PDB file of C-alpha atoms in Angstrom:
ATOM      1  CA  MET A   1      -0.031   0.032  -0.004  1.00 39.00           C
ATOM      2  CA  LYS A   2       1.402   3.436  -0.977  1.00 51.00           C
ATOM      3  CA  ASN A   3       0.956   6.185   1.560  1.00 62.00           C
ATOM      4  CA  GLN A   4       3.290   8.668  -0.099  1.00 76.00           C
ATOM      5  CA  ILE A   5       2.232  11.113  -2.783  1.00 86.00           C
ATOM      6  CA  ASP A   6       4.390  10.795  -5.860  1.00 91.00           C
ATOM      7  CA  THR A   7       6.367  13.859  -6.917  1.00 96.00           C
ATOM      8  CA  ILE A   8       6.543  14.519 -10.594  1.00 97.00           C
ATOM      9  CA  TYR A   9       9.878  15.628 -12.071  1.00 97.00           C
ATOM     10  CA  ILE A  10      10.843  17.087 -15.407  1.00 96.00           C
ATOM     11  CA  LEU A  11      14.095  15.861 -16.979  1.00 97.00           C
ATOM     12  CA  GLU A  12      15.693  17.995 -19.629  1.00 96.00           C
ATOM     13  CA  ASN A  13      18.719  17.126 -21.786  1.00 97.00           C
ATOM     14  CA  PRO A  14      19.373  20.254 -23.794  1.00 96.00           C
ATOM     15  CA  GLU A  15      22.222  18.638 -25.756  1.00 95.00           C
ATOM     16  CA  LYS A  16      19.881  16.084 -27.310  1.00 96.00           C
ATOM     17  CA  ASN A  17      16.788  18.276 -26.993  1.00 95.00           C
ATOM     18  CA  ILE A  18      14.913  15.708 -24.811  1.00 95.00           C
ATOM     19  CA  ILE A  19      12.366  16.647 -22.235  1.00 94.00           C
ATOM     20  CA  LYS A  20      10.469  13.953 -20.234  1.00 95.00           C
ATOM     21  CA  PHE A  21       8.314  13.741 -17.217  1.00 95.00           C
ATOM     22  CA  ALA A  22       9.042  11.160 -14.472  1.00 95.00           C
ATOM     23  CA  THR A  23       7.871  10.065 -11.104  1.00 95.00           C
ATOM     24  CA  GLY A  24      10.129   9.768  -8.117  1.00 92.00           C
ATOM     25  CA  TYR A  25       9.865   5.969  -8.391  1.00 91.00           C
ATOM     26  CA  GLN A  26      11.012   6.124 -12.113  1.00 92.00           C
ATOM     27  CA  LEU A  27      14.044   8.176 -11.149  1.00 90.00           C
ATOM     28  CA  LYS A  28      15.074   5.526  -8.590  1.00 88.00           C
ATOM     29  CA  TYR A  29      14.129   2.269 -10.301  1.00 87.00           C
ATOM     30  CA  ASP A  30      13.466   2.715 -13.999  1.00 88.00           C
ATOM     31  CA  ASP A  31      15.853   3.513 -16.829  1.00 91.00           C
ATOM     32  CA  ILE A  32      14.522   7.126 -17.317  1.00 94.00           C
ATOM     33  CA  ILE A  33      17.954   8.683 -16.498  1.00 95.00           C
ATOM     34  CA  LYS A  34      19.523   6.444 -19.112  1.00 95.00           C
ATOM     35  CA  ASP A  35      16.818   7.230 -21.676  1.00 95.00           C
ATOM     36  CA  VAL A  36      17.183  10.972 -21.286  1.00 96.00           C
ATOM     37  CA  PHE A  37      20.824  11.456 -20.449  1.00 96.00           C
ATOM     38  CA  GLY A  38      22.591   8.255 -21.474  1.00 95.00           C
ATOM     39  CA  VAL A  39      24.056   7.513 -18.053  1.00 95.00           C
ATOM     40  CA  ALA A  40      23.023   4.877 -15.550  1.00 91.00           C
ATOM     41  CA  CYS A  41      22.128   6.975 -12.445  1.00 90.00           C
ATOM     42  CA  LEU A  42      22.026  10.384 -10.831  1.00 90.00           C
ATOM     43  CA  ASN A  43      25.586  10.114  -9.592  1.00 92.00           C
ATOM     44  CA  ASP A  44      26.779   9.512 -13.177  1.00 94.00           C
ATOM     45  CA  LEU A  45      24.614  12.537 -14.238  1.00 94.00           C
ATOM     46  CA  GLU A  46      26.410  14.681 -11.732  1.00 94.00           C
ATOM     47  CA  MET A  47      29.773  13.552 -13.202  1.00 94.00           C
ATOM     48  CA  MET A  48      28.499  14.283 -16.659  1.00 95.00           C
ATOM     49  CA  ILE A  49      27.461  17.838 -15.526  1.00 93.00           C
ATOM     50  CA  GLN A  50      30.940  18.323 -14.041  1.00 93.00           C
ATOM     51  CA  PHE A  51      33.099  16.915 -16.844  1.00 94.00           C
ATOM     52  CA  ASN A  52      31.182  16.723 -20.210  1.00 96.00           C
ATOM     53  CA  LYS A  53      32.000  20.017 -21.935  1.00 96.00           C
ATOM     54  CA  PRO A  54      29.444  19.833 -24.785  1.00 96.00           C
ATOM     55  CA  PHE A  55      26.762  18.907 -22.193  1.00 96.00           C
ATOM     56  CA  GLN A  56      27.842  21.822 -20.004  1.00 96.00           C
ATOM     57  CA  ASP A  57      27.750  24.144 -23.017  1.00 96.00           C
ATOM     58  CA  SER A  58      24.316  23.083 -24.032  1.00 96.00           C
ATOM     59  CA  ILE A  59      22.977  23.670 -20.463  1.00 96.00           C
ATOM     60  CA  CYS A  60      24.573  27.100 -20.347  1.00 95.00           C
ATOM     61  CA  ALA A  61      23.064  28.142 -23.767  1.00 95.00           C
ATOM     62  CA  ARG A  62      19.512  26.734 -22.920  1.00 94.00           C
ATOM     63  CA  LYS A  63      19.369  28.248 -19.437  1.00 92.00           C
ATOM     64  CA  ASN A  64      21.385  31.316 -20.202  1.00 94.00           C
ATOM     65  CA  ILE A  65      23.657  30.739 -17.223  1.00 92.00           C
ATOM     66  CA  THR A  66      27.443  30.605 -16.738  1.00 92.00           C
ATOM     67  CA  LEU A  67      29.348  27.463 -16.249  1.00 90.00           C
ATOM     68  CA  ASN A  68      29.749  27.999 -12.448  1.00 90.00           C
ATOM     69  CA  LYS A  69      25.955  28.206 -12.018  1.00 90.00           C
ATOM     70  CA  ILE A  70      25.268  24.736 -13.461  1.00 92.00           C
ATOM     71  CA  ARG A  71      23.643  22.466 -10.894  1.00 93.00           C
ATOM     72  CA  LEU A  72      21.661  19.156 -10.996  1.00 94.00           C
ATOM     73  CA  ASN A  73      18.460  21.122 -10.834  1.00 93.00           C
ATOM     74  CA  ALA A  74      19.227  22.721 -14.226  1.00 94.00           C
ATOM     75  CA  VAL A  75      18.365  19.346 -15.823  1.00 96.00           C
ATOM     76  CA  ILE A  76      16.178  17.618 -13.149  1.00 96.00           C
ATOM     77  CA  ARG A  77      13.610  19.552 -11.140  1.00 96.00           C
ATOM     78  CA  ILE A  78      10.082  19.150  -9.761  1.00 97.00           C
ATOM     79  CA  ALA A  79       7.603  19.920 -12.506  1.00 97.00           C
ATOM     80  CA  SER A  80       5.253  22.874 -12.362  1.00 96.00           C
ATOM     81  CA  LYS A  81       1.526  23.061 -13.047  1.00 95.00           C
ATOM     82  CA  ASN A  82       2.311  24.964 -16.298  1.00 94.00           C
ATOM     83  CA  GLU A  83       4.727  22.313 -17.483  1.00 93.00           C
ATOM     84  CA  LEU A  84       2.106  19.622 -16.692  1.00 93.00           C
ATOM     85  CA  LEU A  85      -0.357  21.564 -18.770  1.00 91.00           C
ATOM     86  CA  GLN A  86       2.015  21.313 -21.667  1.00 90.00           C
ATOM     87  CA  LEU A  87       2.116  17.580 -21.163  1.00 90.00           C
ATOM     88  CA  ARG A  88      -1.725  17.528 -21.215  1.00 90.00           C
ATOM     89  CA  THR A  89      -1.693  19.387 -24.533  1.00 89.00           C
ATOM     90  CA  GLU A  90       0.720  16.834 -26.003  1.00 89.00           C
ATOM     91  CA  LEU A  91      -1.418  13.983 -24.748  1.00 89.00           C
ATOM     92  CA  ILE A  92      -4.563  15.441 -26.209  1.00 88.00           C
ATOM     93  CA  GLU A  93      -2.721  15.764 -29.623  1.00 90.00           C
ATOM     94  CA  GLN A  94      -1.629  12.099 -29.372  1.00 88.00           C
ATOM     95  CA  GLU A  95      -5.043  10.707 -28.292  1.00 83.00           C
ATOM     96  CA  GLY A  96      -7.071  12.983 -30.486  1.00 81.00           C
ATOM     97  CA  THR A  97      -9.894  13.704 -28.128  1.00 81.00           C
ATOM     98  CA  LEU A  98     -10.820  14.051 -24.504  1.00 82.00           C
ATOM     99  CA  PRO A  99     -10.889  12.368 -22.074  1.00 88.00           C
ATOM    100  CA  ILE A 100      -7.245  11.413 -21.847  1.00 90.00           C
ATOM    101  CA  PRO A 101      -6.094   8.707 -19.379  1.00 91.00           C
ATOM    102  CA  CYS A 102      -4.487   9.809 -16.136  1.00 93.00           C
ATOM    103  CA  PRO A 103      -0.757   9.924 -16.855  1.00 93.00           C
ATOM    104  CA  PHE A 104       0.426   9.422 -13.241  1.00 94.00           C
ATOM    105  CA  ASP A 105      -1.119   8.553  -9.923  1.00 93.00           C
ATOM    106  CA  THR A 106      -4.388  10.179  -9.142  1.00 93.00           C
ATOM    107  CA  THR A 107      -2.710  12.419  -6.514  1.00 94.00           C
ATOM    108  CA  ILE A 108       0.660  13.994  -7.282  1.00 96.00           C
ATOM    109  CA  MET A 109       3.029  16.638  -5.942  1.00 96.00           C
ATOM    110  CA  LEU A 110       4.200  19.552  -8.137  1.00 97.00           C
ATOM    111  CA  GLN A 111       6.161  22.752  -7.319  1.00 96.00           C
ATOM    112  CA  GLU A 112       2.958  24.463  -6.346  1.00 95.00           C
ATOM    113  CA  GLY A 113       1.738  21.671  -4.034  1.00 95.00           C
ATOM    114  CA  GLU A 114      -0.580  18.687  -4.130  1.00 95.00           C
ATOM    115  CA  PHE A 115      -2.826  18.022  -7.149  1.00 96.00           C
ATOM    116  CA  ARG A 116      -5.393  15.451  -7.899  1.00 95.00           C
ATOM    117  CA  TRP A 117      -6.697  14.075 -11.177  1.00 95.00           C
ATOM    118  CA  ASP A 118     -10.080  15.419 -12.424  1.00 94.00           C
ATOM    119  CA  GLU A 119     -11.469  12.984 -14.879  1.00 92.00           C
ATOM    120  CA  GLN A 120     -14.138  15.421 -16.118  1.00 91.00           C
ATOM    121  CA  ASN A 121     -11.451  17.908 -17.345  1.00 89.00           C
ATOM    122  CA  SER A 122      -8.705  15.337 -17.967  1.00 90.00           C
ATOM    123  CA  SER A 123      -6.444  17.620 -15.902  1.00 92.00           C
ATOM    124  CA  TYR A 124      -4.731  17.779 -12.451  1.00 95.00           C
ATOM    125  CA  ILE A 125      -6.357  20.336 -10.196  1.00 94.00           C
ATOM    126  CA  ALA A 126      -5.090  21.663  -6.862  1.00 93.00           C
ATOM    127  CA  ASN A 127      -6.038  19.609  -3.867  1.00 87.00           C
ATOM    128  CA  PRO A 128      -7.548  21.877  -1.158  1.00 78.00           C
ATOM    129  CA  VAL A 129      -5.402  21.882   1.989  1.00 66.00           C
ATOM    130  CA  GLY A 130      -6.398  19.301   4.423  1.00 54.00           C
ATOM    131  CA  ALA A 131      -8.347  17.269   1.780  1.00 48.00           C
TER     132      ALA A 131
END
């Protein structure tokens, strides 16, 4: 039984122009890190950020930051509601019509807080505090 609410992350590889959403579970146990960045785990990704010059350059260019400002959160961070709305638009384009299936758990955590799936609108909506 799962008591924890899954956090949704956005992974971005600017060098290969790949953006994917992932759950915390996928970050730990699936091959999502390998699919997006080509390395086995987060530790390897940190090494890639530190030593792979083309990867560093692509991050600096995409994020408009200097080399000394690059951190792991430049390529992996908790997704926002607006980013999830972009995913919804993509899913609607793929499916062709509404409703679309729930892409993650029915209750998720984003930057702005806890959200729950609303089947009627095929979208995540803010969960009222204490609900």
